[in-house]
Tab-separated table of C-alpha atoms in Angstrom:
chain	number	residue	atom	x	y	z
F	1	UNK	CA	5.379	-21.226	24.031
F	2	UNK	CA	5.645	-21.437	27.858
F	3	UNK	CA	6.703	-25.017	28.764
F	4	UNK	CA	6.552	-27.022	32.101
F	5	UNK	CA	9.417	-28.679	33.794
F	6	UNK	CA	8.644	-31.391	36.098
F	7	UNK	CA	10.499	-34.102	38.228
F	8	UNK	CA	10.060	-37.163	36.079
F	9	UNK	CA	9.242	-39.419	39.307
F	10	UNK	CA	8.191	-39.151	43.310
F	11	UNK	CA	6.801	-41.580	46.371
F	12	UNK	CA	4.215	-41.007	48.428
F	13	UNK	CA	2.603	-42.678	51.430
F	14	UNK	CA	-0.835	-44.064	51.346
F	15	UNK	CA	-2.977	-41.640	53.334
F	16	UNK	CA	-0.485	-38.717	52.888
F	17	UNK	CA	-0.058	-35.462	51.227
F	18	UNK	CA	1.228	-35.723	47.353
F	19	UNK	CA	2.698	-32.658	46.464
F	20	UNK	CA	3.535	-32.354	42.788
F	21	UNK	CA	5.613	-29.569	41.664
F	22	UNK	CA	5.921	-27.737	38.528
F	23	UNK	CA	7.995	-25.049	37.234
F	24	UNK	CA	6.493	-23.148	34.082
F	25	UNK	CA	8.986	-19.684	34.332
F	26	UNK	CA	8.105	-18.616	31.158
F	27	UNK	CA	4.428	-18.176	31.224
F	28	UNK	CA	2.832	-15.513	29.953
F	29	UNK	CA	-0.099	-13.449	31.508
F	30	UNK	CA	-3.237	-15.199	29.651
F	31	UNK	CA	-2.004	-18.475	30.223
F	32	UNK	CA	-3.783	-21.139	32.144
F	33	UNK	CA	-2.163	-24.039	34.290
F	34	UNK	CA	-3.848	-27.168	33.499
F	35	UNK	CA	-3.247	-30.248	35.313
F	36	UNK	CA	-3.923	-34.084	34.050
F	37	UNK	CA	-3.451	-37.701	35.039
F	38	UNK	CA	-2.604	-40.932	32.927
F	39	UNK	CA	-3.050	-44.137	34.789
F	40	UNK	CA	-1.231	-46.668	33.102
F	41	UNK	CA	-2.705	-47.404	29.199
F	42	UNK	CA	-5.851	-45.335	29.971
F	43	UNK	CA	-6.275	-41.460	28.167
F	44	UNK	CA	-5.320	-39.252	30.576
F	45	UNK	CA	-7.884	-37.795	32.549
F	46	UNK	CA	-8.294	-33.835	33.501
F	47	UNK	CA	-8.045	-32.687	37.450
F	48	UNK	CA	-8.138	-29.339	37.935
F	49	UNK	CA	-6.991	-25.751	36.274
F	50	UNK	CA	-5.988	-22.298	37.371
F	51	UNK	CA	-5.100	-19.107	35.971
F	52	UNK	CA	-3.962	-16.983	39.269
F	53	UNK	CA	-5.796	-18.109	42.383
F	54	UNK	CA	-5.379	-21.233	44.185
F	55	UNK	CA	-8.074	-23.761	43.057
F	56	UNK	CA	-9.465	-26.728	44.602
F	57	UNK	CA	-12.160	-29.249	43.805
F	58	UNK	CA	-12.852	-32.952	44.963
F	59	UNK	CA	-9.773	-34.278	43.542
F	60	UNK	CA	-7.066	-32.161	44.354
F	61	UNK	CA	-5.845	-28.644	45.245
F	62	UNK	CA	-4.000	-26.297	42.431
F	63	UNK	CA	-1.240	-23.407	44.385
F	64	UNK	CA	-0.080	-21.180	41.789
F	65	UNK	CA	2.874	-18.560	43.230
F	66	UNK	CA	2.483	-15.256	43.510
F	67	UNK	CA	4.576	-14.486	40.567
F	68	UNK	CA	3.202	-17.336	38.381
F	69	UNK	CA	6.380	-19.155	37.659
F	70	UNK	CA	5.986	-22.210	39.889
F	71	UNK	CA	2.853	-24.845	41.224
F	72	UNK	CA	2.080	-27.361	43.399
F	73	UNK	CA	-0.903	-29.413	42.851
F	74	UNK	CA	-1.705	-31.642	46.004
F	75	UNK	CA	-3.345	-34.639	46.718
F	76	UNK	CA	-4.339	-34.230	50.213
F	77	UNK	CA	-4.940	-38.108	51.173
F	78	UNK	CA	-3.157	-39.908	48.350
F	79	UNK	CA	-4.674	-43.613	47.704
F	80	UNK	CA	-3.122	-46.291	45.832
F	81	UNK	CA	-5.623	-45.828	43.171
F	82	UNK	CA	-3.800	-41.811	43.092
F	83	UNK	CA	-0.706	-44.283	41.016
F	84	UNK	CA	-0.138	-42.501	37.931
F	85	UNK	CA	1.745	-40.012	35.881
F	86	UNK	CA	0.739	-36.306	36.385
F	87	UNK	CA	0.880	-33.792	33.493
F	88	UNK	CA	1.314	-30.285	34.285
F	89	UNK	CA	0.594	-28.154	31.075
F	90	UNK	CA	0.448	-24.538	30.084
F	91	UNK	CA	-2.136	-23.741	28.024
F	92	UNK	CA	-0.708	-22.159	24.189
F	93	UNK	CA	-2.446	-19.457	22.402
F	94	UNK	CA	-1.973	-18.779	19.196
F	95	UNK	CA	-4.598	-16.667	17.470
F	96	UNK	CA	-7.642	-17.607	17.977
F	97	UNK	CA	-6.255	-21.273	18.262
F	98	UNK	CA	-5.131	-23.090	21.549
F	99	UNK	CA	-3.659	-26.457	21.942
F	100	UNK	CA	-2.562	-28.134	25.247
F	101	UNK	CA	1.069	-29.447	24.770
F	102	UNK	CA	2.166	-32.360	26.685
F	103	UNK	CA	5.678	-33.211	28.451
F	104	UNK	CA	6.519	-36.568	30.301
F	105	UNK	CA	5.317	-35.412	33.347
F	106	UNK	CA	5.849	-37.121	37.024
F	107	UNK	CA	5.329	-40.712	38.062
F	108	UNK	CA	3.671	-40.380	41.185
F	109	UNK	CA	4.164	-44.344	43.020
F	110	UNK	CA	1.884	-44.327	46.334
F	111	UNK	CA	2.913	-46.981	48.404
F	112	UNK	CA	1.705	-48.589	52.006
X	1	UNK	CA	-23.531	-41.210	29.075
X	2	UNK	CA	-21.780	-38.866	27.411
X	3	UNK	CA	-18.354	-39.632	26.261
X	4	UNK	CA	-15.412	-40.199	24.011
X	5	UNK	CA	-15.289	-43.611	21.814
X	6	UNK	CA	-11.729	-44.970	20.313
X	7	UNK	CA	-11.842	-48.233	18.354
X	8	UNK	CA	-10.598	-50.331	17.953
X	9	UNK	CA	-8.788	-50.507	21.015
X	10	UNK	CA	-6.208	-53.045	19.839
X	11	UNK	CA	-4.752	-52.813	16.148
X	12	UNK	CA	-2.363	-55.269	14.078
X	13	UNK	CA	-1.362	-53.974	10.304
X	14	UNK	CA	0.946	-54.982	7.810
X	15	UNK	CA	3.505	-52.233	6.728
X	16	UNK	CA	2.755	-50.194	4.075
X	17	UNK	CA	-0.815	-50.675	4.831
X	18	UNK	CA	-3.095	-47.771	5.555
X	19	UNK	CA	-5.326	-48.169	8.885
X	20	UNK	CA	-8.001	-45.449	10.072
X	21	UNK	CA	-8.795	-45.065	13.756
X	22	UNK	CA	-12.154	-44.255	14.378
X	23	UNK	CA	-12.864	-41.056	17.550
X	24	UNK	CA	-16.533	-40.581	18.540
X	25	UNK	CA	-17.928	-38.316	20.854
X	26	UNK	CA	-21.826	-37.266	21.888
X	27	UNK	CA	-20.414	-34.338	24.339
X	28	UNK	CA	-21.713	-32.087	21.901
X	29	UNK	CA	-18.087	-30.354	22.118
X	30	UNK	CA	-16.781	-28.471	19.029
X	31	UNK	CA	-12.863	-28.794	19.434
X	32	UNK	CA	-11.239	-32.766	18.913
X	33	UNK	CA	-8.379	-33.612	18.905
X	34	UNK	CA	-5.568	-36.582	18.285
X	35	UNK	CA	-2.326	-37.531	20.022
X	36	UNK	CA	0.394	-39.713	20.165
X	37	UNK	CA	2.329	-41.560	22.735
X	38	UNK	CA	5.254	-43.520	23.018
X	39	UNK	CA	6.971	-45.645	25.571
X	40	UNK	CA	7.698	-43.860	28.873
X	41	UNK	CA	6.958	-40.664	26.695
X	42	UNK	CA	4.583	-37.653	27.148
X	43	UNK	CA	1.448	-36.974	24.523
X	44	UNK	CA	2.410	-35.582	21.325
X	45	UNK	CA	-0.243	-33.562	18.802
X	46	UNK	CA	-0.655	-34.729	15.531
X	47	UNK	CA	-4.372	-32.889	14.651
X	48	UNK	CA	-6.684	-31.050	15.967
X	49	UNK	CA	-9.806	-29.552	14.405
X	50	UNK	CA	-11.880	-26.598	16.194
X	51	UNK	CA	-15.015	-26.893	14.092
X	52	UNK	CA	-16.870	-28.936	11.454
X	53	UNK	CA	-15.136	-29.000	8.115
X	54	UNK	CA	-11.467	-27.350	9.808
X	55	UNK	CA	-8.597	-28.889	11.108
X	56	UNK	CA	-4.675	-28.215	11.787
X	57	UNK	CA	-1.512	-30.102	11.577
X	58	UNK	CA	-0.207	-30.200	15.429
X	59	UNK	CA	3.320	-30.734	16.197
X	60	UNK	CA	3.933	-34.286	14.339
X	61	UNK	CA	1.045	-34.430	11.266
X	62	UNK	CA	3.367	-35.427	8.724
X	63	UNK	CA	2.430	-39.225	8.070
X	64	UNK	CA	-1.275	-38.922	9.438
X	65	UNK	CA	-4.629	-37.432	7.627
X	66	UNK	CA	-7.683	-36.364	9.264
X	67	UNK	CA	-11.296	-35.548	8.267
X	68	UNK	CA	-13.912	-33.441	10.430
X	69	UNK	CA	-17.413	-33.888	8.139
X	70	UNK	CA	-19.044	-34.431	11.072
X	71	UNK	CA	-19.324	-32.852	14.756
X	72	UNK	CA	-19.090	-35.851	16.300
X	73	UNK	CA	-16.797	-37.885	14.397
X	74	UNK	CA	-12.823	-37.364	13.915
X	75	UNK	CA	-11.419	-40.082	12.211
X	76	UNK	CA	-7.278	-40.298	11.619
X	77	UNK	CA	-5.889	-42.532	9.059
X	78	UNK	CA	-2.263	-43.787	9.529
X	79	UNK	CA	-0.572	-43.575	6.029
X	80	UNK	CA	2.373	-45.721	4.886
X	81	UNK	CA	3.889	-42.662	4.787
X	82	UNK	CA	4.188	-41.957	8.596
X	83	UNK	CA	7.786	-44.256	9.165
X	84	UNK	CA	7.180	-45.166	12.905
X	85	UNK	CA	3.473	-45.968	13.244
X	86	UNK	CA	3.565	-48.527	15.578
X	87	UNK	CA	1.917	-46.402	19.533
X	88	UNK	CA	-1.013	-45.437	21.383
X	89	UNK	CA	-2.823	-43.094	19.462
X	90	UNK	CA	-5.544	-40.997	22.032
X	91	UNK	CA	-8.186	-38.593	21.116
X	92	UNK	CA	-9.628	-36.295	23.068
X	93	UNK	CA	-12.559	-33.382	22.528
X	94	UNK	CA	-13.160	-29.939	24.034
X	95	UNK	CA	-16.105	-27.632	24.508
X	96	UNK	CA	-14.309	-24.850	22.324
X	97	UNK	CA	-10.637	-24.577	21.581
X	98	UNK	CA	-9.150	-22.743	24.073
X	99	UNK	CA	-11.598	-23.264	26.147
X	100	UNK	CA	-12.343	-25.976	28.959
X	101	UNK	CA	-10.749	-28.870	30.174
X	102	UNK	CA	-10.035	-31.835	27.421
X	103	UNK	CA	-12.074	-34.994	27.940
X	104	UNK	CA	-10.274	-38.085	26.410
X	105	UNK	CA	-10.998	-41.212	25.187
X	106	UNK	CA	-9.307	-44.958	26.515
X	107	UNK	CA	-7.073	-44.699	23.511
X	108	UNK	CA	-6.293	-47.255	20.467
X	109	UNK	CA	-3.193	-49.397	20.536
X	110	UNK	CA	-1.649	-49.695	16.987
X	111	UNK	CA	1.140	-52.372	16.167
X	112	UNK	CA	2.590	-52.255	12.692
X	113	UNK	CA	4.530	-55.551	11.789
């Protein structure tokens, strides 16, 4: 199983870029990038996936290297309410089963 | 709206008492799933069932029992087996396993004393 490694905290300005890295070296070819958010005692809530190609959407952008190994989802204009811990998963296969495992991720503080 | 449904939110047992969290969802997804976290820790599998009448042990089932009778309904029962019950349990449903983002709901808060 391809796992994630993350830095377990980081700071960002209110009104900056939040750029959240993630290291997954041992991914395999059919496996997606998923990223999540947790803000404090809520269920985590989804943001944005990729297999490849960058992706963005209304939250947040998703850059996946060239080589797979590495990403960097950004929060263009983080807000206070942008607080939270940040899960960066691989997605598992195994048969015709798939289950998203879940590390500690990074507490993202966004301050004034 | 459509959604995921955890209750009760808040939970106080007895040890060696059995307690059942109830997970309801109208998404009309197939795949559900349940989860435990810890203090400062990440989310950790317990079950997850991709259709009606199926389900498999994740990475920490020993302790817990599921049912899936219904499509909508995944209910996990806390034995007095499982020797550290006391977390935030979260469950969370899919469109298809393997497929599609999870959707999850605002979790339930068990406290074993």
């Amino acid at each position: 199983d391809a796992k994630t490694t993350q830095p377990p905290s980081m700071d960002c300005a209110e009104g900056r870029a939040a750029n959240l890295p993630c290291n997954h070296s041992t991914i395999s070819g059919n496996e997606y990038v998923y990223w999540y958010r947790q803000i404090h005692s809520q269920g985590p809530q989804y943001i944005i996936h990729g297999l490849k190609n960058n992706e963005t959407n209304e939250m947040a952008s998703l850059i996946i290297t060239e080589d797979r190994k590495s990403s960097t989802l950004i929060l263009p204009h983080a807000t206070l309410r942008d607080t939270a811990v940040y899960y960066c998963i691989v997605r598992v296969r195994t048969g015709t089963a798939s289950k998203l495992t879940f590390g500690t991720g990074t507490r993202l503080q966004v301050t004034l | 709206d459509g959604g995921i449904t955890q209750s009760p939110k808040y939970l106080f047992r007895k040890e060696g008492q059995n307690v059942t969290l109830s997970c309801e969802q109208n998404l009309n997804h197939d795949a559900m799933y349940w989860y435990r976290q810890d203090p400062g820790q990440g989310l950790r599998l317990i079950y997850y069932s991709q259709i009606v009448n199926d389900f498999q042990k994740g990475d920490i089932a020993e302790g817990y029992s599921v049912s899936r009778e219904k499509k909508e309904s995944f209910p996990l029962t806390v034995t007095s087996a499982q020797k550290n019950p006391t977390a935030f349990y979260l469950c969370a449903s899919s469109i298809g396993q393997g497929r599609g983002e999870l959707f999850f709901g605002e979790g339930s808060r068990l406290t074993v004393l």
